[in-house]
Structure formats: structure tokens, C-alpha cells
XYZ file of C-alpha atoms in Angstrom:
741
model
C -21.021 -14.259 -10.547
C -22.955 -13.017 -13.557
C -21.229 -12.275 -16.848
C -20.903 -8.545 -17.411
C -23.276 -7.641 -20.267
C -23.188 -11.266 -21.335
C -19.746 -10.709 -22.783
C -16.567 -12.774 -22.678
C -13.252 -11.097 -23.447
C -9.997 -12.868 -24.212
C -7.066 -11.629 -22.135
C -3.686 -11.242 -23.779
C -1.842 -12.876 -20.883
C -4.218 -15.808 -20.595
C -4.144 -19.063 -22.576
C -6.377 -18.786 -25.641
C -8.883 -21.247 -24.236
C -9.293 -19.162 -21.055
C -11.714 -16.338 -20.497
C -12.027 -13.709 -17.856
C -14.832 -11.474 -16.714
C -14.883 -7.729 -16.189
C -13.297 -7.533 -12.746
C -12.272 -3.954 -13.530
C -15.946 -3.047 -13.705
C -16.124 -3.610 -9.950
C -13.117 -1.416 -9.084
C -13.681 2.110 -7.801
C -10.319 3.931 -7.511
C -12.175 6.727 -5.695
C -12.684 4.424 -2.721
C -11.325 6.180 0.382
C -10.411 9.444 -1.355
C -12.778 11.658 0.665
C -10.112 12.335 3.272
C -8.165 15.188 4.757
C -5.652 15.921 7.490
C -8.233 15.694 10.289
C -10.245 12.646 9.234
C -9.306 9.758 7.001
C -11.695 7.627 5.003
C -8.661 5.930 3.493
C -6.277 8.766 2.561
C -6.060 7.099 -0.827
C -5.415 8.493 -4.286
C -7.319 7.424 -7.437
C -4.267 6.121 -9.266
C -4.138 5.057 -12.884
C -1.132 2.753 -13.061
C -0.072 -0.748 -13.962
C -0.056 -3.315 -11.146
C 2.956 -2.443 -8.982
C 3.983 0.011 -11.728
C 6.767 2.563 -11.342
C 4.786 5.493 -12.762
C 1.330 6.386 -11.435
C -1.051 9.124 -12.540
C -3.656 11.020 -10.540
C -5.912 14.034 -11.136
C -4.629 17.053 -9.237
C -7.347 19.361 -7.982
C -5.488 21.391 -5.371
C -1.742 22.040 -5.386
C -2.029 24.415 -2.440
C -3.143 21.429 -0.377
C 0.425 20.142 -0.389
C 0.425 16.379 -0.037
C -3.389 16.370 -0.075
C -3.656 17.347 -3.748
C -6.848 15.540 -4.759
C -10.349 15.592 -3.322
C -13.367 14.010 -5.043
C -15.624 16.958 -4.226
C -13.423 19.477 -6.034
C -14.580 20.604 -9.464
C -11.434 22.216 -10.850
C -8.554 20.274 -12.368
C -5.009 21.651 -12.335
C -3.687 18.743 -14.364
C -3.042 15.031 -14.414
C -0.160 14.393 -12.024
C 2.690 11.959 -12.448
C 3.024 10.917 -8.822
C 5.077 8.542 -6.700
C 3.451 9.498 -3.403
C 2.707 6.455 -1.220
C 0.942 8.454 1.489
C 0.140 12.101 2.213
C 2.085 11.672 5.455
C 5.204 10.776 3.455
C 4.983 13.166 0.495
C 5.796 12.979 -3.194
C 8.908 12.900 -5.365
C 9.687 12.926 -9.079
C 6.325 14.598 -9.638
C 4.951 16.851 -12.353
C 1.582 17.772 -13.870
C 0.283 17.843 -17.423
C -2.568 20.057 -18.607
C -3.785 20.713 -22.156
C -4.857 24.303 -22.721
C -6.345 26.545 -25.412
C -6.588 30.310 -25.621
C -4.414 32.746 -23.651
C -1.332 31.338 -21.940
C -1.935 30.998 -18.194
C 0.595 29.045 -16.148
C -0.016 29.136 -12.394
C -2.128 26.253 -11.044
C -4.973 28.503 -9.961
C -5.144 30.518 -13.162
C -4.774 27.587 -15.558
C -7.204 25.177 -13.864
C -10.379 24.102 -15.619
C -13.730 23.004 -14.292
C -14.918 19.478 -15.055
C -17.919 17.351 -14.236
C -16.853 15.010 -11.491
C -19.609 12.568 -12.391
C -18.274 12.312 -15.947
C -14.573 11.997 -15.120
C -13.517 8.371 -15.523
C -10.742 7.129 -13.265
C -9.936 3.463 -13.727
C -6.816 1.473 -12.904
C -6.002 1.268 -16.618
C -7.592 4.428 -18.034
C -8.186 8.091 -17.203
C -10.608 10.323 -19.092
C -11.744 13.883 -18.351
C -13.332 16.697 -20.340
C -11.995 20.147 -19.458
C -14.993 22.433 -19.772
C -13.003 25.670 -19.881
C -10.855 24.507 -22.790
C -13.388 22.200 -24.482
C -10.632 19.614 -24.499
C -10.604 15.940 -23.654
C -7.626 14.347 -21.892
C -7.163 10.559 -21.885
C -4.302 8.509 -20.459
C -3.415 4.832 -20.225
C -0.307 3.531 -18.416
C 2.540 1.123 -18.870
C 4.923 0.157 -16.078
C 7.154 3.224 -16.484
C 5.426 5.232 -19.196
C 2.044 6.413 -20.389
C 0.175 7.101 -23.606
C -1.815 10.322 -23.657
C -4.500 11.348 -26.122
C -5.674 14.950 -26.272
C -8.704 15.994 -28.302
C -8.974 19.739 -28.883
C -12.406 21.019 -29.957
C -10.800 24.280 -31.129
C -7.762 24.136 -33.425
C -5.934 27.276 -32.410
C -3.635 28.192 -29.536
C -3.431 24.527 -28.567
C -0.755 23.614 -26.060
C 0.339 21.203 -23.351
C 1.704 22.544 -20.064
C 4.355 20.398 -18.344
C 4.892 21.622 -14.789
C 7.403 20.045 -12.367
C 6.243 20.766 -8.851
C 9.356 21.001 -6.701
C 13.126 21.252 -6.836
C 15.546 21.779 -9.677
C 14.381 20.805 -13.148
C 15.811 20.809 -16.659
C 13.868 21.194 -19.906
C 15.065 20.772 -23.503
C 12.935 21.235 -26.622
C 13.847 19.038 -29.607
C 11.406 20.287 -32.252
C 12.990 18.304 -35.086
C 12.146 15.133 -33.147
C 8.821 16.458 -31.774
C 10.271 15.764 -28.353
C 10.666 17.347 -24.910
C 13.277 15.905 -22.529
C 14.359 16.812 -19.046
C 14.405 15.882 -15.406
C 13.110 16.965 -12.028
C 14.913 16.576 -8.726
C 11.782 17.302 -6.729
C 11.400 15.222 -3.599
C 10.338 15.302 0.044
C 13.177 13.246 1.565
C 14.883 9.876 1.319
C 17.139 10.428 -1.712
C 20.861 10.927 -2.418
C 22.095 14.283 -3.757
C 22.195 13.105 -7.377
C 18.558 11.953 -7.437
C 16.491 12.835 -10.499
C 13.410 11.605 -12.290
C 14.120 11.813 -16.016
C 11.344 12.210 -18.556
C 10.776 12.287 -22.292
C 7.591 13.445 -24.038
C 7.176 12.310 -27.616
C 4.479 14.103 -29.670
C 2.903 12.972 -32.923
C 2.483 16.580 -34.148
C 4.836 19.445 -34.873
C 5.438 22.209 -32.355
C 4.559 25.850 -32.853
C 7.911 27.017 -31.527
C 6.858 30.663 -31.442
C 4.095 29.620 -29.042
C 6.363 27.371 -26.960
C 8.887 27.970 -24.236
C 10.080 27.491 -20.678
C 8.615 29.168 -17.594
C 10.136 29.630 -14.162
C 8.987 28.784 -10.655
C 7.033 32.033 -10.519
C 5.149 30.931 -13.667
C 6.744 33.592 -15.854
C 7.759 32.752 -19.465
C 11.523 33.025 -19.968
C 11.624 33.128 -23.777
C 14.005 30.147 -24.006
C 13.730 26.534 -25.163
C 16.388 24.951 -22.974
C 17.239 25.668 -19.386
C 17.923 24.473 -15.840
C 16.527 26.049 -12.703
C 14.113 25.817 -9.797
C 10.768 24.341 -10.911
C 11.213 25.161 -14.592
C 8.320 23.975 -16.737
C 7.369 23.955 -20.399
C 4.431 25.141 -22.474
C 4.351 23.342 -25.798
C 2.434 24.888 -28.683
C 0.992 22.093 -30.818
C -0.070 22.070 -34.485
C -3.276 20.117 -33.940
C -4.789 18.381 -37.016
C -8.315 18.864 -38.297
C -9.510 16.030 -36.060
C -8.123 17.870 -33.043
C -6.505 14.625 -31.796
C -2.918 14.838 -30.571
C -0.971 11.860 -29.245
C 1.715 12.208 -26.598
C 3.838 9.412 -25.188
C 5.655 9.885 -21.880
C 8.627 7.832 -20.723
C 10.229 8.061 -17.281
C 13.352 6.764 -15.594
C 15.297 7.225 -12.383
C 18.512 6.246 -14.187
C 19.005 8.636 -17.118
C 17.352 10.453 -19.972
C 18.601 7.760 -22.334
C 16.984 5.113 -20.141
C 13.691 7.063 -20.162
C 13.739 6.948 -23.969
C 14.646 3.246 -23.892
C 11.720 2.585 -21.542
C 9.426 4.525 -23.866
C 10.527 2.646 -26.957
C 10.341 -0.725 -25.213
C 6.983 -0.289 -23.467
C 5.130 1.777 -26.083
C 7.142 2.132 -29.296
C 4.829 2.583 -32.291
C 1.816 1.001 -30.599
C -1.493 2.830 -30.705
C -3.343 4.235 -27.718
C -5.886 1.424 -28.050
C -3.238 -1.289 -28.057
C -1.616 0.094 -24.925
C -5.018 0.422 -23.250
C -5.842 -3.203 -24.051
C -2.559 -4.396 -22.539
C -3.138 -2.395 -19.365
C -6.667 -3.782 -19.102
C -5.465 -7.362 -19.602
C -2.754 -6.973 -16.954
C -5.239 -5.679 -14.388
C -7.818 -8.339 -15.214
C -5.210 -11.046 -14.710
C -4.165 -9.696 -11.291
C -7.703 -9.074 -10.072
C -8.844 -12.453 -11.376
C -6.484 -14.369 -9.103
C -9.504 -14.416 -6.785
C -12.984 -15.093 -8.175
C -15.607 -14.076 -5.636
C -19.225 -15.125 -6.148
C -22.075 -13.219 -4.558
C -25.444 -11.704 -5.371
C -24.396 -8.618 -3.407
C -22.904 -6.283 -6.003
C -21.675 -3.773 -3.427
C -19.660 -6.427 -1.599
C -18.054 -7.364 -4.908
C -17.268 -3.733 -5.643
C -15.685 -3.306 -2.214
C -13.702 -6.515 -2.600
C -12.247 -5.749 -6.031
C -11.577 -2.125 -5.102
C -9.469 -3.538 -2.253
C -7.816 -5.964 -4.686
C -6.828 -2.949 -6.780
C -5.370 -1.299 -3.697
C -3.139 -4.277 -2.820
C -1.723 -4.261 -6.370
C -0.376 -0.689 -6.294
C 2.386 -1.008 -3.687
C 5.235 -1.657 -3.260
C 6.144 0.262 -6.390
C 8.520 -1.232 -8.942
C 11.786 0.709 -8.887
C 13.926 -1.259 -11.308
C 14.292 -0.865 -15.052
C 15.794 -2.913 -17.918
C 18.934 -1.958 -19.803
C 19.759 -2.599 -23.457
C 20.666 -6.200 -22.607
C 17.273 -6.615 -20.884
C 18.950 -6.927 -17.473
C 17.301 -5.590 -14.321
C 19.059 -2.462 -13.072
C 18.054 0.308 -10.696
C 19.179 3.661 -9.423
C 19.905 3.020 -5.766
C 18.029 5.460 -3.513
C 20.540 4.438 -0.837
C 23.950 5.122 -2.400
C 23.112 7.006 -5.605
C 24.724 4.418 -7.898
C 23.309 2.307 -10.712
C 23.066 -1.246 -9.370
C 22.095 -4.640 -10.718
C 18.911 -6.467 -9.806
C 15.339 -5.671 -8.763
C 14.193 -2.910 -6.445
C 10.794 -2.117 -4.921
C 9.964 0.991 -2.905
C 7.248 3.290 -1.531
C 6.151 0.994 1.248
C 6.266 0.728 5.035
C 7.070 -2.659 6.544
C 5.223 -1.704 9.761
C 2.057 -1.366 7.695
C 2.144 -4.301 5.304
C 3.775 -7.165 7.198
C 0.457 -7.858 8.933
C -1.820 -8.394 5.922
C -0.472 -7.522 2.460
C 2.719 -9.573 2.321
C 1.058 -12.726 3.724
C -1.595 -12.299 1.013
C 1.125 -12.044 -1.644
C 2.550 -15.333 -0.365
C -0.622 -16.978 -1.658
C -1.609 -14.799 -4.625
C 1.777 -13.617 -5.931
C 4.562 -15.785 -4.432
C 6.997 -15.148 -7.315
C 6.527 -11.413 -6.957
C 7.023 -11.697 -3.195
C 10.319 -13.504 -3.738
C 11.520 -10.728 -6.026
C 10.434 -8.091 -3.501
C 12.403 -9.838 -0.767
C 15.446 -9.995 -3.042
C 15.078 -6.254 -3.668
C 15.130 -5.528 0.049
C 18.119 -7.828 0.428
C 19.850 -5.648 -2.171
C 18.765 -2.587 -0.182
C 20.732 -4.036 2.731
C 23.794 -4.550 0.553
C 23.565 -1.000 -0.835
C 22.862 0.824 2.425
C 24.230 -1.457 5.141
C 20.832 -1.836 6.792
C 17.548 -3.533 5.992
C 14.657 -1.185 5.184
C 11.882 -0.033 7.485
C 9.904 2.555 5.476
C 11.030 3.260 1.907
C 10.057 6.276 -0.223
C 12.174 5.932 -2.239
C 15.055 5.500 0.238
C 14.851 5.010 3.998
C 12.353 7.284 5.766
C 12.446 5.441 9.109
C 8.797 5.960 9.977
C 6.935 3.902 12.602
C 8.249 1.595 15.366
C 10.253 -1.577 15.117
C 12.106 -3.368 12.320
C 9.216 -5.360 10.936
C 11.104 -6.685 7.972
C 11.855 -9.337 10.621
C 8.289 -10.599 10.231
C 8.205 -10.130 6.459
C 11.411 -12.111 5.985
C 10.512 -14.916 8.379
C 7.046 -15.299 6.910
C 8.478 -15.689 3.416
C 11.160 -18.143 4.527
C 8.958 -20.425 6.628
C 6.465 -20.577 3.734
C 9.151 -21.665 1.301
C 9.006 -18.571 -0.884
C 12.028 -18.612 -3.204
C 13.852 -16.094 -5.342
C 16.010 -14.288 -2.759
C 19.287 -14.738 -0.909
C 18.170 -15.970 2.493
C 21.683 -15.985 3.970
C 22.332 -12.331 3.131
C 18.866 -11.393 4.342
C 19.462 -13.268 7.577
C 22.772 -11.445 8.007
C 20.862 -8.159 7.772
C 18.332 -9.287 10.368
C 21.085 -10.228 12.805
C 22.763 -6.881 12.292
C 19.836 -4.739 13.381
C 18.964 -7.161 16.183
C 22.478 -7.248 17.649
C 24.393 -4.160 16.501
C 23.476 -0.603 17.465
C 23.444 1.987 14.697
C 24.998 5.421 15.057
C 22.169 6.763 12.878
C 18.854 6.393 14.693
C 17.052 6.231 11.332
C 18.668 2.856 10.735
C 18.322 -0.364 12.666
C 16.690 -0.422 16.100
C 16.620 2.746 18.153
C 17.930 2.269 21.679
C 19.188 -1.234 20.995
C 21.897 -1.028 23.697
C 19.308 -0.474 26.430
C 16.927 -3.025 24.942
C 19.686 -5.637 25.114
C 20.574 -4.548 28.636
C 17.077 -4.412 30.144
C 14.930 -6.433 27.743
C 12.845 -3.325 27.041
C 13.225 0.316 26.015
C 13.010 2.530 29.106
C 9.999 4.815 29.126
C 12.037 7.669 30.621
C 14.559 7.465 27.786
C 12.520 6.765 24.659
C 9.311 7.877 22.999
C 6.895 5.050 22.104
C 8.896 2.726 24.326
C 6.214 0.043 24.660
C 5.311 -0.083 20.971
C 8.952 -0.276 19.942
C 9.763 -2.906 22.563
C 6.869 -5.165 21.605
C 7.814 -4.896 17.938
C 11.440 -5.718 18.776
C 10.328 -8.722 20.814
C 8.080 -10.005 18.041
C 10.905 -9.347 15.585
C 13.189 -11.487 17.733
C 10.652 -14.299 17.596
C 10.504 -14.020 13.816
C 14.291 -14.079 13.519
C 14.207 -17.241 15.629
C 11.798 -18.867 13.172
C 14.054 -18.015 10.265
C 17.087 -19.284 12.196
C 15.340 -22.586 12.835
C 14.436 -22.984 9.176
C 18.061 -22.301 8.192
C 19.358 -24.772 10.796
C 20.983 -22.132 13.022
C 19.808 -23.592 16.318
C 22.034 -21.540 18.634
C 20.506 -18.373 17.201
C 17.085 -19.946 17.448
C 17.441 -20.560 21.173
C 18.895 -17.105 21.794
C 16.124 -15.241 20.002
C 13.364 -17.413 21.429
C 14.586 -16.369 24.871
C 14.441 -12.715 23.831
C 10.938 -13.324 22.443
C 9.669 -13.567 26.025
C 10.700 -10.011 26.899
C 7.169 -8.734 26.369
C 6.383 -10.040 29.856
C 8.623 -7.350 31.341
C 6.162 -4.647 30.274
C 2.927 -6.228 31.452
C 1.772 -4.633 34.704
C -0.638 -7.021 36.466
C -1.877 -4.258 38.743
C -3.506 -2.484 35.777
C -3.884 -5.427 33.407
C -2.135 -3.693 30.486
C 1.253 -3.167 28.950
C 2.823 -0.121 30.582
C 5.860 2.062 30.140
C 8.727 1.039 32.398
C 11.587 3.278 33.466
C 15.254 2.421 33.355
C 15.310 1.755 37.104
C 12.477 -0.761 36.735
C 9.687 1.436 38.097
C 6.478 1.888 36.140
C 5.516 5.106 34.379
C 3.457 7.358 36.588
C -0.194 8.376 36.166
C -1.173 5.431 33.986
C -4.465 5.831 32.084
C -5.467 3.236 29.440
C -7.482 5.891 27.595
C -4.478 8.163 27.122
C -2.812 8.012 23.722
C 0.861 8.427 22.961
C 3.756 8.465 25.427
C 4.857 4.794 25.405
C 2.415 3.875 22.613
C 2.340 4.693 18.910
C -0.944 6.040 17.507
C -2.960 4.523 20.305
C -2.982 3.808 23.999
C -2.887 0.787 26.267
C -6.249 -0.469 24.997
C -4.909 -0.663 21.447
C -1.253 -1.471 22.083
C -1.299 -4.171 24.763
C -2.093 -7.089 22.460
C 0.945 -6.850 20.172
C 2.206 -10.301 21.099
C 1.113 -12.269 18.016
C 3.716 -14.960 18.608
C 2.540 -15.968 22.100
C -1.122 -15.396 22.867
C -1.173 -18.343 25.308
C 1.681 -16.675 27.209
C -0.127 -13.334 27.213
C -3.265 -15.089 28.427
C -1.239 -16.559 31.276
C -0.301 -13.066 32.411
C -3.983 -12.159 32.462
C -5.115 -15.131 34.514
C -5.817 -17.641 31.757
C -7.542 -17.809 28.392
C -11.012 -17.273 29.842
C -9.841 -14.080 31.539
C -8.172 -12.999 28.283
C -11.452 -13.476 26.401
C -13.212 -11.367 29.019
C -10.635 -8.584 28.554
C -11.226 -8.648 24.807
C -14.988 -8.552 25.418
C -14.413 -5.516 27.608
C -12.301 -3.879 24.902
C -15.102 -4.260 22.351
C -17.734 -3.017 24.819
C -15.867 0.032 26.152
C -16.974 3.510 25.126
C -14.830 4.695 22.181
C -13.392 7.566 24.180
C -9.811 8.770 24.339
C -7.475 11.343 25.856
C -5.048 13.112 23.553
C -2.118 12.450 25.894
C 1.315 13.356 24.618
C -0.002 14.177 21.159
C -1.468 17.384 22.523
C -4.179 17.417 19.866
C -6.792 15.085 18.460
C -5.073 13.119 15.709
C -7.207 11.593 13.004
C -6.888 8.035 14.353
C -8.581 9.169 17.573
C -11.425 10.778 15.641
C -11.952 7.678 13.520
C -12.082 5.309 16.496
C -14.547 7.585 18.289
C -16.780 7.641 15.200
C -17.078 3.865 14.983
C -19.285 1.658 17.135
C -16.557 -0.838 18.007
C -15.457 0.159 21.487
C -11.674 0.529 21.777
C -11.107 -1.620 18.670
C -9.463 1.014 16.448
C -9.729 -0.751 13.101
C -8.643 2.577 11.570
C -5.019 1.720 12.406
C -2.804 -1.338 11.943
C -2.069 -2.183 15.624
C -5.735 -3.136 16.059
C -6.107 -5.193 12.863
C -5.611 -8.537 14.575
C -7.666 -7.948 17.722
C -10.941 -9.643 16.686
C -9.018 -12.661 15.404
C -7.456 -13.317 18.818
C -10.840 -14.737 19.862
C -10.467 -17.487 17.246
C -6.963 -18.278 18.456
C -8.375 -18.638 21.978
C -11.044 -21.060 20.760
C -14.003 -18.662 20.584
C -14.491 -18.462 16.819
C -18.045 -17.118 17.088
C -16.814 -13.848 18.640
C -14.299 -13.391 15.830
C -17.044 -14.021 13.301
C -19.436 -11.541 14.905
C -16.971 -8.674 15.153
C -15.331 -9.192 11.777
C -18.616 -9.335 9.878
C -19.898 -6.292 11.800
C -16.731 -4.377 10.938
C -16.929 -5.252 7.252
C -20.612 -4.403 7.022
C -20.484 -1.091 8.854
C -17.118 0.420 8.000
C -16.104 -0.792 4.539
C -17.598 0.002 1.144
C -16.434 0.875 -2.350
C -17.407 4.506 -1.903
C -15.357 7.668 -1.425
C -15.794 7.304 2.365
C -15.503 3.532 2.220
C -12.496 2.889 4.474
C -12.321 3.384 8.266
C -8.881 5.030 8.398
C -5.608 5.265 6.490
C -5.502 2.482 3.918
C -1.690 2.586 3.900
C -0.395 0.943 0.746
C -2.788 -1.996 0.608
C -2.654 -3.001 4.262
C -6.290 -2.150 5.039
C -7.475 -3.409 1.667
C -5.729 -6.692 2.417
C -7.457 -6.837 5.824
C -10.812 -6.716 4.051
C -9.762 -9.343 1.495
C -8.598 -11.740 4.197
C -11.750 -11.157 6.218
C -13.982 -11.591 3.170
C -12.465 -14.955 2.242
C -12.738 -16.167 5.845
C -9.166 -16.462 7.145
C -6.523 -14.181 8.623
C -2.682 -14.261 9.055
C -2.768 -13.680 12.797
C 0.948 -14.290 13.361
C 3.199 -13.678 10.325
C 6.257 -15.840 10.800
C 4.011 -18.748 11.738
C 2.767 -20.310 8.468
C -0.896 -20.603 9.327
C -4.144 -18.637 9.094
C -6.886 -18.526 11.705
C -10.480 -19.047 10.637
C -12.977 -16.220 10.297
C -16.374 -15.709 8.655
C -16.510 -15.800 4.826
C -18.397 -12.900 3.281
C -19.058 -14.561 -0.081
C -20.937 -17.675 -1.120
C -17.855 -18.978 -2.883
C -14.311 -17.816 -3.503
C -11.922 -19.508 -5.924
C -8.249 -18.609 -5.694
C -6.045 -19.530 -8.627
C -2.611 -20.439 -7.269
C 0.591 -19.938 -9.238
C 1.327 -23.667 -9.075
C -1.834 -24.424 -11.057
C -3.884 -25.558 -8.056
C -7.114 -23.972 -6.883
C -8.042 -23.105 -3.322
C -11.789 -22.807 -2.863
C -13.655 -21.369 0.110
C -17.299 -22.372 0.024
C -19.795 -20.892 2.496
C -23.015 -22.891 2.532
C -26.145 -20.978 3.643
C -24.189 -17.729 3.770
C -26.115 -14.480 4.261
C -25.783 -11.173 6.162
C -27.534 -12.870 9.099
C -25.718 -16.209 8.866
C -22.286 -15.096 10.048
C -21.463 -18.084 12.267
C -20.153 -21.489 11.209
C -22.009 -24.574 12.366
C -19.184 -26.734 11.030
C -16.029 -26.444 8.939
C -14.696 -29.060 6.537
C -11.356 -29.211 4.779
C -11.127 -31.472 1.738
C -14.346 -33.174 2.771
C -13.366 -33.989 6.359
C -14.482 -32.246 9.535
C -11.951 -29.592 10.527
C -11.884 -28.864 14.248
C -8.777 -26.692 14.399
C -8.702 -22.906 14.730
C -6.343 -22.469 11.780
C -5.213 -23.822 8.428
C -1.560 -24.149 7.436
C 0.052 -22.480 4.452
C 1.351 -25.831 3.208
C -2.176 -27.212 3.106
C -3.521 -24.192 1.252
C -0.938 -24.178 -1.541
C -1.715 -27.830 -2.300
C -5.214 -26.708 -3.213
C -8.544 -27.988 -1.941
C -11.963 -26.930 -0.711
C -12.588 -25.288 2.664
C -16.290 -25.504 3.420
C -18.105 -23.429 6.039
C -21.675 -24.367 6.927
C -23.115 -21.033 8.049
C -26.055 -20.284 10.350
C -27.436 -17.364 12.335
C -26.968 -18.466 15.959
C -23.908 -18.806 18.176
C -24.954 -22.201 19.563
C -24.633 -24.892 16.861
C -26.681 -27.329 18.969
């Protein structure tokens, strides 16, 4: 990799003798933002935030769009938004917007918005900068974990103000002019919080207020003539005595615990530091995270795509804990509404990230992964159930209880830092004990335990849920074995074979099965929905990552299985809307790609091309993975083939680009693929380096003539986690044909 502008920069978190390059220069936070309800190129937001930070900031161009509040083609800005939204399908909470303004007071989003030049707006992970043409005002922001420093430059020094606008729910505002401070809270949320939820905030200004030009406005955007109040969507307009330079500094602190904690966070994370000092710290933190992987290539666009995906995997799950006066980790529990000890992480769906993101953390960020697992163990203690989809509390989206896979994968890889016995207790609970609340645990568990599957005539998405339960049982078995609980191991390994009950040999697919044992009627593999989640039989029949040899046996052997996968990739990308009753965006995205029924736009298809490698046909994996990366991924606004979903799709690209893939989380190994880069160096937390070297690599040379591990010929289809964390060189000798002879 070439040095950016020939310049080395010393990172604050690196040893003095170390250097790092400008990885941030390759990141495009706008990747995947050109999306809407009907078609997703990522459904991402261009977030300015610290890695895994609690507070994130995003330009808001369209409040009327609801949870789709930013689009890169819009040219009007309604403000910079403090957001905690993990997905437009989930919604936001604790959100508000900030907008500097000059001239007449205008408060509603449409009336106050200002045009800006999209090509001049700078959105980086560590820095946001925009010039508001209407107000001739520049707005800059740089983040800390829970706070932000804001710099406003007014070209005109009269009628200068900052508008603070909570977006939903009850809010409270208090002016403290003697301290140049605004404090308050917002209870705005979509769902998933106790009754006493609030996001507390404090804004500290470096200039006096013009109190006669300041006040509180209501949810109808009418000034109330007061400086303290509580009500629905109350906001503040703050008249500012700007200096001759026009530069005004504002520091924002946030907390989910209390107003006092928000001020403590502000003083601890920013204090008296300058905007530049905070910016440098944010830059150094991002460079350190991104630099865990050094990719070398002459293809600048591949590097931009890769590091944009690295940025994506470092946004979620979101930190949800804070530090008290004694510097102890504490958090407001989104489960019971109390202040609890220990770490917490939220805004993440286990169904999405168990496949790619968490296995990647086990290599890049194992200490962080251990803390995340401890947080979710605490979630079990605070709520009585392990999480499925958190934002910030349980939202219960998507099938299964895939924390089974996340937990087992961490345990079998030796990740430390969490209470494995308590976590295991939580896994047993949702695997063995029905919940009276269908949001918690496994839906329909009684019938699953009775029949070995969820009956199609009793439950929606019966096949998808059953297969996820079965895989979850396998993962619990792996954890039981590691903990020496052999009776549980045998019991759950028996349950892990239940997938066979849903395979119908007469059609060659998984199929919904009724409570009386009969198959669902009118089966059509092109029909989406009914027993399947966000797909049909073509997409959902391969969700047996723990036993591909067994699945192959149902299909007539591994050769027949390979032929079925060939057929899947060659089929026309057509679909029937089925029980959805309309064309959902995942259907549209699959139909727009030239990959047959391989719907890379959605997580259930992520692993499909890697099954070839597991069945001993690595060349087919290499062909389809490289084709997918080349045709459907880029760093651009339309650069992702479907919902990115909290780093899960970004992690798929990272795995594919380095040449391996976690085909079966819970089994500590990675199947081989086709490296995209000439060389990749991964700096491990234990001080070792893992290097993937691809000799003769090129866009045409996607196949491996031979593979060596630590200098010896490697003839296996996978590499173990234990081998990787010891460090070493994995060498692929690449060529352009499928026949090495």
C-alpha cells in the first residue's frame, strides 16, 4: 500500500515507534446510503461516531421520511441528528437535531432547512463538516464515545442561534444562562424501553446567551416565551452572542442514566480540550481500529470498499454503559429500568451478526467480544431471558434465538471476559422452558419439543424458526461439551438432527409440515414467505451449517448436493410474493442481481457459495464469491446489495476479501475462499500477526493452484481458529483456470 501523500502520522494510542497510514482516507460513510423502503443499497446511515460509540451523529435531510431521514441526493439539511437508530426497520430513540440559524426565527423542519452542496459536505467517521448556504454558516462536529464537540462559524454576527429539536415524545428543557448551559432530556423512542426511559443531554456553550432571543418551543413549533418547561417534543432556540470571528464552540454530553451523569460524561470525555484535540483523538481511535487489518493492493476502489466495510463493522453493537464517579461501569437497564453494574451493548440483532460480524470480532477484537458477551449475560440477569434483537431493549425481531451460536462460538474459541455458567443457564432456559411472552425465548417451544419442528399450520415462518432452533441446539451442545456437561451435550446433539424432519425428498427442499405430519399444500420453491422468513425454499433450505454432510445425505450424496447448488446459482432470479402479498425489497434486490436464487441481499444466503468449499469443490466457491464481490460491492452510495444490517454484510465482504469464511459459527474453523488482495496482514491482540498472501492475484486469477500454511502444503478445506491466533502465513498461489493440472 502506498503512503498517503508521503506522510506518516503518529497515533496517540500506538507506541511511539509505531506509525499508521491514512486508513480513514479510504472510508466512505456514504456507502449504501442511496436506499429507500422499496430498494436497499445498504439502508445505511453516514454516521460520525467513535468505534462502537454510544452517541452517533448523522445529517438529517428529511424528517417527513420517518425512519428514512437521510438520502444522499437531497440538497436541504434540517440539522445534524443525534441518532441511535440501528436500522430504518427498527426506528430511532433518544434522538434530536441541531441546526445553527441566522435571521428570522423559523422552527419547523421544512421552514428552517438550508440548502448545501452535497459534494462539499464532509462526512467522515471522526468528523462532520457542512456549509449551510441559506445561513452562510459552517457546522463542524467531532465525536467522543458519549459526547461531541461542535464548532459553528457564523459569517454574519447578528441573530445567531442554535436550534435544539427533540423529535418525539416528552422532553424537558432548562436554560442556565449563568453557566452558558442548556440541560434536559427526551423520552422519544420507537419501542423496547421501560416507562422511565430518557436520554439526558447537556449543551455547554463558550459564549453568552441573548436571553431575549432565546426560548422554548412546543411540538407545533410555536415559541412559548419560557426558558424552562416539560412537554411533548419541546425544543429550544438559543440566541448566541457570537464574537467577531463568528466562531462559537458547543460541547454536548449525553447519558441514559441522569442529567448529572451527562455532565460527568462531558467533563470526562471533553473537559477543557479544544475541538482540534478531540478531533485528533477520534481520528487516532478510528485509525487504530481500521488498522487491525492492513490490506495491500494496487486497486484503490477495492481498498475503499474494504475499509468502508471495516468502518461499518465498528459501529455496532453500540456501547450502552457509562462510568460513574468511581470510574466503575454502570448502565441504565433497558430491561428493568434500574441502574445496574457492568457493561452493556445494544442496537444489534443476533440473527444478523452471528454469521459474520461476531466471528470476525473473535479474531480482530476478542477482548471487546468478551465484554459484549458479558453484557448480554447481564441482560439475561436483568430481564430473565437472553437477547434476540436489542434496540435498546428486546425487540424480538427475526427467527430463532441465535445468541446460541454467538455464545458457543465465543466459548469454543476460548474468548474470556464473561460468565460462561450464567450464560449457559440462559441458553438452557430458552431451549427448554416456554415463555408466556412470545417476544422472549423460543416461540412455540412446547410444540417444537413435542414434534421436533414448529407446525406449519400453527406458526408463521415455521421452517426458518425450526432450522434456527435446531442449529441453536447444536451450538448449545458444543458449549455443553466445552463446559464438560456431557449429558446435555448428548441431548442437544440428538435435537440437532431435527432438521431432517422438514426435508421433503419428493421436492428436494425443506418444506412446511403440519401438526399431523402432513406437508404444506401447494408447495412452490419460488414462493416467498409462509414457512420461510424473507425468502423461499431456494434460499431457506440450506440453513443446516452444523451438518452439511447430513444434508447432503438427504439429497443423495455430496455430488448431488453440489448439483443442487449449481442449479440454485443457475436458476432465473424470479420469485412469487407468496404470503407477503407485495414485492418486498429483498425480492427486488435478488431479481436485480445476476446470481440466480443466491439472494446475497439477505443473511440466510450469505453462506451458500461457501458450502461448495465444505463439499470439496473450492473452485466453485472462489468463482461465485469473487463474482459477487466484483459485481455487487463498492464503496459508493449504491455499493451494497441489500440491507447492511449492523455490520453483517460489511463483515461478509471483509471475510471474502481476506479469503476465508466462518461457515459454521460454533465450530472454530473457517473455510477457504478466494483472497481479493495481494497481501493482508492482521495484527492480533496477542501480538502475533496473521498474514494472507495471494501470489499472482488478479481479477482474472481467482482460483488457487495450491495453498500453504506456515510453509507446508495445506490440503484441507478449512483452517482452525487455534491455528490462526498463533499467527503465521497462509499462502494462496492463484491462477486463472479451474484445473490446476
